[in-house]
Amino acid sequence: MTPTQKGYAPNLTVFKKSLKAASVETSIENLISLLKRRQIKNSRPCAMATAELLRIVVARDRWTDLGKLIAHIQDVGRRLVEAQPRELAVGNIVRRVLGMIRDEGNEDRKNEGSDSGSATGSPQLEFSIPAPTTTKRPPSSSLRFASTDGVHFTEDRPTTRPPLMTSHTSYAVANNVPVQQSMFNLLSATGSPNLTPSGANSPHGDSTPHPFALSEKMINSTKDLRAEVVNGIEEILDELEQVDDQIAAYALEHIHSNEVILTHSSSVTVYKFLLKAADKRKFTVIIAESYPNDHEETHLAVMGKMKDPESEEEDKETYLKSLQAAGITVILVTDASIFAIMSRVNKVILATHAVIANGGLVAAAGARIIARAAKAHRTPVIVLSGVYKLSPEHPFEFESLIEYGDPGSIVGYEDGTLVEKMEVDNPLYDYVPPDLVDLYITNLGSHAPSYLYRIVADHYKPEDVNFNNPELLF
Amino acid sequence: AATAAPVVPKKEDKTVEFFRHLYRQRTTSIADASKEVHPAVLALGLQMGNYTICGSCARLVAMLQAFKSVIEAYTTPPGNSLTRHLTSHVLSPQIDYLASCRPISISMGNAIRWLKLEISKVDVDTPEAEAKKDLCGAIDVFLQERVTYADKLIAKKAAGKIKDGDVIMTYAKSSVVQRTLLRAFSKGKRFKVIVVDSRPLHEGKHLAAALVNLGMDVQYCLLNGLVHVIQNVTKVLLGAHAMMSNGRLFARVGTAIVAMEANEADKPVIVLCETIKFTERVALDSIVHNEIAPADELVTPGGPLTNWEDMKKLQICNMMYDVTPAEYLHMIVTESGNVPPTAVPVLHRMGNESG
């Protein structure tokens, strides 16, 4: 996953260090070129780099009101996504940050507006209102049902930021009024088309404060807002660091003893999941090597040299505990053997590159034949994915999500003139349709593929989904 | 002297549990071959072991040619008859040696059974020279009928199914598929070939190179690119190691994946297979009957897997074949006609009764 060569090739760690010294604009350009050159690749490093960059943008940029900040973040996000449109995690993080800024704005507004007296605003009252969608939510999100008043869901904050929520829940609870429409008009500098559902019209007109008074107050509160947003981004970064361990916490619910599990390529998420299960159970893992793009890393992983992504020192390599040391028997097979060996496999566990809103996923090439062979043998397929990989984008042309790699790793110059005479394809990713997946495990819990659209809706605001005009990219 | 050997710590068993019944120690040198083994067979065994001679048909032909030399060099010892002596005392050690280099293929098994029957049919009173000549002649006829003409006929029939503008997908390398493509191309058909391949043998690369050198339009990908190219394919041609009596195809590992994806994309899957490869055996999965090649073949020299044997609890499985379910196959082109997979046992019986 991480580049194998040592030395001074720029990577995520180098980029993080450079952030301290460089100006905001230099850092943006720097990340764009790193993404373009694929020196930062794979969803997690890309997501982290994006979040780090946006933190700098929010913290250092001179902005006076939220509208300008949102516009600026959108602009930065658009440039990042254009640099590498197939890393959907970049766009996801930008959307999360945008949504968070809008939330902060809402709360701030509410805070200011509360002195204009909204009679409905008491927490006790709020809790007594039935929440129709609560039952469909993941169990860990109990905090959020305070804001679920059934009017529309976009007010929800990401479940993964509980600390932020607790500090502000009182504001959200304090008012049963969906203020998003008024907020949106106030913040958007360009008067863009109204994206909020018409049902969201405020029944309490008097709760919308006067815009002029507000903007004046807002300037005063910019400092607090800045701190809040930076805090929020840091929570996203924390989430990115913990996500694998959070997913691994569900391992024992899904793996029984003496099981035969098939996986492919070298994913830290899957690796940690299996390690966690190995604490309590004994089982066998079959690993398909995922030739020709990821086999080196896979071979290193089965040899107990899976790099620990948490270790930041680049001069000292730290490895995760090997699966074998945890008591697991590991069988390495070629990709061609997948169908032959599937009759002995109990469960297939796949890692992903990105998950799209229809429940399908983009994963390392070879994932589709594994999922299809599992379907042919009625073997359940489990997909492990952090919530940050869930993208609200829903392209209908799935081939547009697929990145192609170096054909030289399939037919090289050692094969002589063959190179120039024939067409050679080396796709890096596969699209796996949702009907081939039985279960998703995210850091929020386990979900059916058909439920993913709800989690997507919980995490992104509809007005942020198309912030980058995706039709221009594909 | 044997007791003086130093005590070696017991090695970890590196065999994969559910394939344990398939592991064989492979002979890789002629050092411990029994003295009865004919030099031609000695050489052939090594060539099979290192995949110089690879593929069900090529191995069958090479084996029967080598057996011809064995028969020609044979003299019946006094007090014995050729019919009683040849099979058990001369042929058996050759076969054992070949099997120790690489397990005997199903077509080779069929041919050996036929040859033994031929030998048993030789009249005891026939002079030795004449009997040997008859046997060699019979082998020639067998090879011509069951392999040479069969291949020609299959290639002719299958090439007739290729049209201008077709996109033909094939997996790894099959001699009869190659012959079919060449024939269609030489008849002026213009079509594209997609060769799908896999590690560790990369047989498809040889096929692709052969086709490219003739000026054909070839696309090459590994299994990871399969699902991205299958939409444009119009026909899938597959070679076979054997056809099982329950209609399943036993072929190079990975074939089942290609057939599965082709079936999913509604592409016709056509198997080209000589009837000598038909067997009365049945297979439901790829584990009961298979061939396990040495795991070291998967280790790239100097790569991360070097010294993998020192890694505890790590096993590497390098199987050679898989079994494709009959429902993925639409047609089997044989020299006796185009049949559905369900007709395999019928053709097999007919072939055996007439032969």
PDB file of N, CA and C in Angstrom, chain A residues 315-355:
ATOM      1  N   ASP A 315      12.141   6.350   8.755  1.00  0.00           N
ATOM      2  CA  ASP A 315      13.440   5.679   8.723  1.00  0.00           C
ATOM      3  C   ASP A 315      13.381   4.320   9.411  1.00  0.00           C
ATOM      4  N   LYS A 316      12.405   4.164  10.308  1.00  0.00           N
ATOM      5  CA  LYS A 316      12.294   2.871  10.997  1.00  0.00           C
ATOM      6  C   LYS A 316      11.004   2.191  10.561  1.00  0.00           C
ATOM      7  N   GLU A 317      11.115   0.988  10.017  1.00  0.00           N
ATOM      8  CA  GLU A 317       9.903   0.318   9.550  1.00  0.00           C
ATOM      9  C   GLU A 317       9.335  -0.546  10.662  1.00  0.00           C
ATOM     10  N   THR A 318       8.073  -0.315  10.959  1.00  0.00           N
ATOM     11  CA  THR A 318       7.436  -1.176  11.949  1.00  0.00           C
ATOM     12  C   THR A 318       6.378  -2.010  11.238  1.00  0.00           C
ATOM     13  N   TYR A 319       6.306  -3.243  11.639  1.00  0.00           N
ATOM     14  CA  TYR A 319       5.369  -4.153  10.997  1.00  0.00           C
ATOM     15  C   TYR A 319       4.259  -4.527  11.962  1.00  0.00           C
ATOM     16  N   LEU A 320       3.109  -4.803  11.388  1.00  0.00           N
ATOM     17  CA  LEU A 320       2.023  -5.356  12.194  1.00  0.00           C
ATOM     18  C   LEU A 320       2.387  -6.796  12.566  1.00  0.00           C
ATOM     19  N   LYS A 321       1.785  -7.262  13.626  1.00  0.00           N
ATOM     20  CA  LYS A 321       1.960  -8.670  14.010  1.00  0.00           C
ATOM     21  C   LYS A 321       1.495  -9.543  12.848  1.00  0.00           C
ATOM     22  N   SER A 322       2.229 -10.614  12.578  1.00  0.00           N
ATOM     23  CA  SER A 322       1.829 -11.431  11.438  1.00  0.00           C
ATOM     24  C   SER A 322       0.636 -12.304  11.824  1.00  0.00           C
ATOM     25  N   LEU A 323      -0.161 -12.633  10.802  1.00  0.00           N
ATOM     26  CA  LEU A 323      -1.335 -13.487  11.040  1.00  0.00           C
ATOM     27  C   LEU A 323      -0.905 -14.839  11.608  1.00  0.00           C
ATOM     28  N   GLN A 324       0.233 -15.331  11.092  1.00  0.00           N
ATOM     29  CA  GLN A 324       0.704 -16.642  11.554  1.00  0.00           C
ATOM     30  C   GLN A 324       1.062 -16.595  13.035  1.00  0.00           C
ATOM     31  N   ALA A 325       1.698 -15.497  13.454  1.00  0.00           N
ATOM     32  CA  ALA A 325       2.064 -15.373  14.863  1.00  0.00           C
ATOM     33  C   ALA A 325       0.814 -15.320  15.734  1.00  0.00           C
ATOM     34  N   ALA A 326      -0.298 -14.868  15.151  1.00  0.00           N
ATOM     35  CA  ALA A 326      -1.550 -14.839  15.895  1.00  0.00           C
ATOM     36  C   ALA A 326      -2.240 -16.198  15.883  1.00  0.00           C
ATOM     37  N   GLY A 327      -1.625 -17.182  15.231  1.00  0.00           N
ATOM     38  CA  GLY A 327      -2.175 -18.529  15.269  1.00  0.00           C
ATOM     39  C   GLY A 327      -3.012 -18.905  14.069  1.00  0.00           C
ATOM     40  N   ILE A 328      -2.988 -18.083  13.041  1.00  0.00           N
ATOM     41  CA  ILE A 328      -3.778 -18.369  11.844  1.00  0.00           C
ATOM     42  C   ILE A 328      -2.911 -19.105  10.834  1.00  0.00           C
ATOM     43  N   THR A 329      -3.481 -20.136  10.209  1.00  0.00           N
ATOM     44  CA  THR A 329      -2.796 -20.771   9.093  1.00  0.00           C
ATOM     45  C   THR A 329      -3.082 -19.957   7.840  1.00  0.00           C
ATOM     46  N   VAL A 330      -2.032 -19.567   7.129  1.00  0.00           N
ATOM     47  CA  VAL A 330      -2.211 -18.736   5.936  1.00  0.00           C
ATOM     48  C   VAL A 330      -1.855 -19.564   4.712  1.00  0.00           C
ATOM     49  N   ILE A 331      -2.750 -19.564   3.728  1.00  0.00           N
ATOM     50  CA  ILE A 331      -2.486 -20.276   2.477  1.00  0.00           C
ATOM     51  C   ILE A 331      -2.481 -19.244   1.356  1.00  0.00           C
ATOM     52  N   LEU A 332      -1.386 -19.146   0.667  1.00  0.00           N
ATOM     53  CA  LEU A 332      -1.297 -18.225  -0.457  1.00  0.00           C
ATOM     54  C   LEU A 332      -1.648 -18.975  -1.731  1.00  0.00           C
ATOM     55  N   VAL A 333      -2.559 -18.413  -2.532  1.00  0.00           N
ATOM     56  CA  VAL A 333      -2.914 -19.058  -3.803  1.00  0.00           C
ATOM     57  C   VAL A 333      -2.839 -18.027  -4.924  1.00  0.00           C
ATOM     58  N   THR A 334      -2.806 -18.510  -6.152  1.00  0.00           N
ATOM     59  CA  THR A 334      -2.848 -17.583  -7.294  1.00  0.00           C
ATOM     60  C   THR A 334      -4.295 -17.156  -7.521  1.00  0.00           C
ATOM     61  N   ASP A 335      -4.452 -16.081  -8.274  1.00  0.00           N
ATOM     62  CA  ASP A 335      -5.801 -15.580  -8.554  1.00  0.00           C
ATOM     63  C   ASP A 335      -6.611 -16.597  -9.356  1.00  0.00           C
ATOM     64  N   ALA A 336      -5.910 -17.388 -10.162  1.00  0.00           N
ATOM     65  CA  ALA A 336      -6.614 -18.353 -11.005  1.00  0.00           C
ATOM     66  C   ALA A 336      -7.265 -19.458 -10.182  1.00  0.00           C
ATOM     67  N   SER A 337      -6.755 -19.700  -8.973  1.00  0.00           N
ATOM     68  CA  SER A 337      -7.272 -20.821  -8.168  1.00  0.00           C
ATOM     69  C   SER A 337      -8.546 -20.476  -7.412  1.00  0.00           C
ATOM     70  N   ILE A 338      -9.018 -19.246  -7.557  1.00  0.00           N
ATOM     71  CA  ILE A 338     -10.123 -18.791  -6.717  1.00  0.00           C
ATOM     72  C   ILE A 338     -11.364 -19.668  -6.867  1.00  0.00           C
ATOM     73  N   PHE A 339     -11.715 -19.951  -8.109  1.00  0.00           N
ATOM     74  CA  PHE A 339     -12.928 -20.752  -8.319  1.00  0.00           C
ATOM     75  C   PHE A 339     -12.732 -22.166  -7.779  1.00  0.00           C
ATOM     76  N   ALA A 340     -11.544 -22.708  -8.002  1.00  0.00           N
ATOM     77  CA  ALA A 340     -11.284 -24.084  -7.584  1.00  0.00           C
ATOM     78  C   ALA A 340     -11.367 -24.231  -6.069  1.00  0.00           C
ATOM     79  N   ILE A 341     -10.890 -23.221  -5.357  1.00  0.00           N
ATOM     80  CA  ILE A 341     -10.772 -23.356  -3.914  1.00  0.00           C
ATOM     81  C   ILE A 341     -12.038 -22.866  -3.201  1.00  0.00           C
ATOM     82  N   MET A 342     -12.917 -22.194  -3.950  1.00  0.00           N
ATOM     83  CA  MET A 342     -14.082 -21.574  -3.317  1.00  0.00           C
ATOM     84  C   MET A 342     -14.999 -22.583  -2.651  1.00  0.00           C
ATOM     85  N   SER A 343     -14.984 -23.846  -3.137  1.00  0.00           N
ATOM     86  CA  SER A 343     -15.889 -24.830  -2.539  1.00  0.00           C
ATOM     87  C   SER A 343     -15.505 -25.142  -1.098  1.00  0.00           C
ATOM     88  N   ARG A 344     -14.291 -24.765  -0.680  1.00  0.00           N
ATOM     89  CA  ARG A 344     -13.908 -25.003   0.706  1.00  0.00           C
ATOM     90  C   ARG A 344     -13.960 -23.737   1.559  1.00  0.00           C
ATOM     91  N   VAL A 345     -14.346 -22.629   0.975  1.00  0.00           N
ATOM     92  CA  VAL A 345     -14.306 -21.356   1.690  1.00  0.00           C
ATOM     93  C   VAL A 345     -15.645 -21.117   2.386  1.00  0.00           C
ATOM     94  N   ASN A 346     -15.592 -20.675   3.641  1.00  0.00           N
ATOM     95  CA  ASN A 346     -16.824 -20.357   4.376  1.00  0.00           C
ATOM     96  C   ASN A 346     -17.270 -18.927   4.165  1.00  0.00           C
ATOM     97  N   LYS A 347     -16.283 -18.020   4.117  1.00  0.00           N
ATOM     98  CA  LYS A 347     -16.630 -16.604   3.998  1.00  0.00           C
ATOM     99  C   LYS A 347     -15.560 -15.915   3.181  1.00  0.00           C
ATOM    100  N   VAL A 348     -16.011 -14.939   2.436  1.00  0.00           N
ATOM    101  CA  VAL A 348     -15.079 -14.101   1.690  1.00  0.00           C
ATOM    102  C   VAL A 348     -15.082 -12.726   2.341  1.00  0.00           C
ATOM    103  N   ILE A 349     -13.911 -12.199   2.628  1.00  0.00           N
ATOM    104  CA  ILE A 349     -13.826 -10.860   3.194  1.00  0.00           C
ATOM    105  C   ILE A 349     -13.033  -9.991   2.230  1.00  0.00           C
ATOM    106  N   LEU A 350     -13.652  -8.915   1.783  1.00  0.00           N
ATOM    107  CA  LEU A 350     -12.991  -8.047   0.807  1.00  0.00           C
ATOM    108  C   LEU A 350     -12.736  -6.681   1.410  1.00  0.00           C
ATOM    109  N   ALA A 351     -11.644  -6.077   0.981  1.00  0.00           N
ATOM    110  CA  ALA A 351     -11.403  -4.672   1.295  1.00  0.00           C
ATOM    111  C   ALA A 351     -11.915  -3.836   0.123  1.00  0.00           C
ATOM    112  N   THR A 352     -12.074  -2.558   0.333  1.00  0.00           N
ATOM    113  CA  THR A 352     -12.565  -1.734  -0.763  1.00  0.00           C
ATOM    114  C   THR A 352     -11.634  -0.571  -1.012  1.00  0.00           C
ATOM    115  N   HIS A 353     -11.816   0.021  -2.177  1.00  0.00           N
ATOM    116  CA  HIS A 353     -11.170   1.287  -2.478  1.00  0.00           C
ATOM    117  C   HIS A 353     -12.182   2.406  -2.240  1.00  0.00           C
ATOM    118  N   ALA A 354     -13.385   2.191  -2.706  1.00  0.00           N
ATOM    119  CA  ALA A 354     -14.462   3.155  -2.479  1.00  0.00           C
ATOM    120  C   ALA A 354     -15.781   2.409  -2.537  1.00  0.00           C
ATOM    121  N   VAL A 355     -16.775   2.949  -1.854  1.00  0.00           N
ATOM    122  CA  VAL A 355     -18.111   2.369  -1.906  1.00  0.00           C
ATOM    123  C   VAL A 355     -19.018   3.443  -2.474  1.00  0.00           C
TER     124      VAL A 355
END
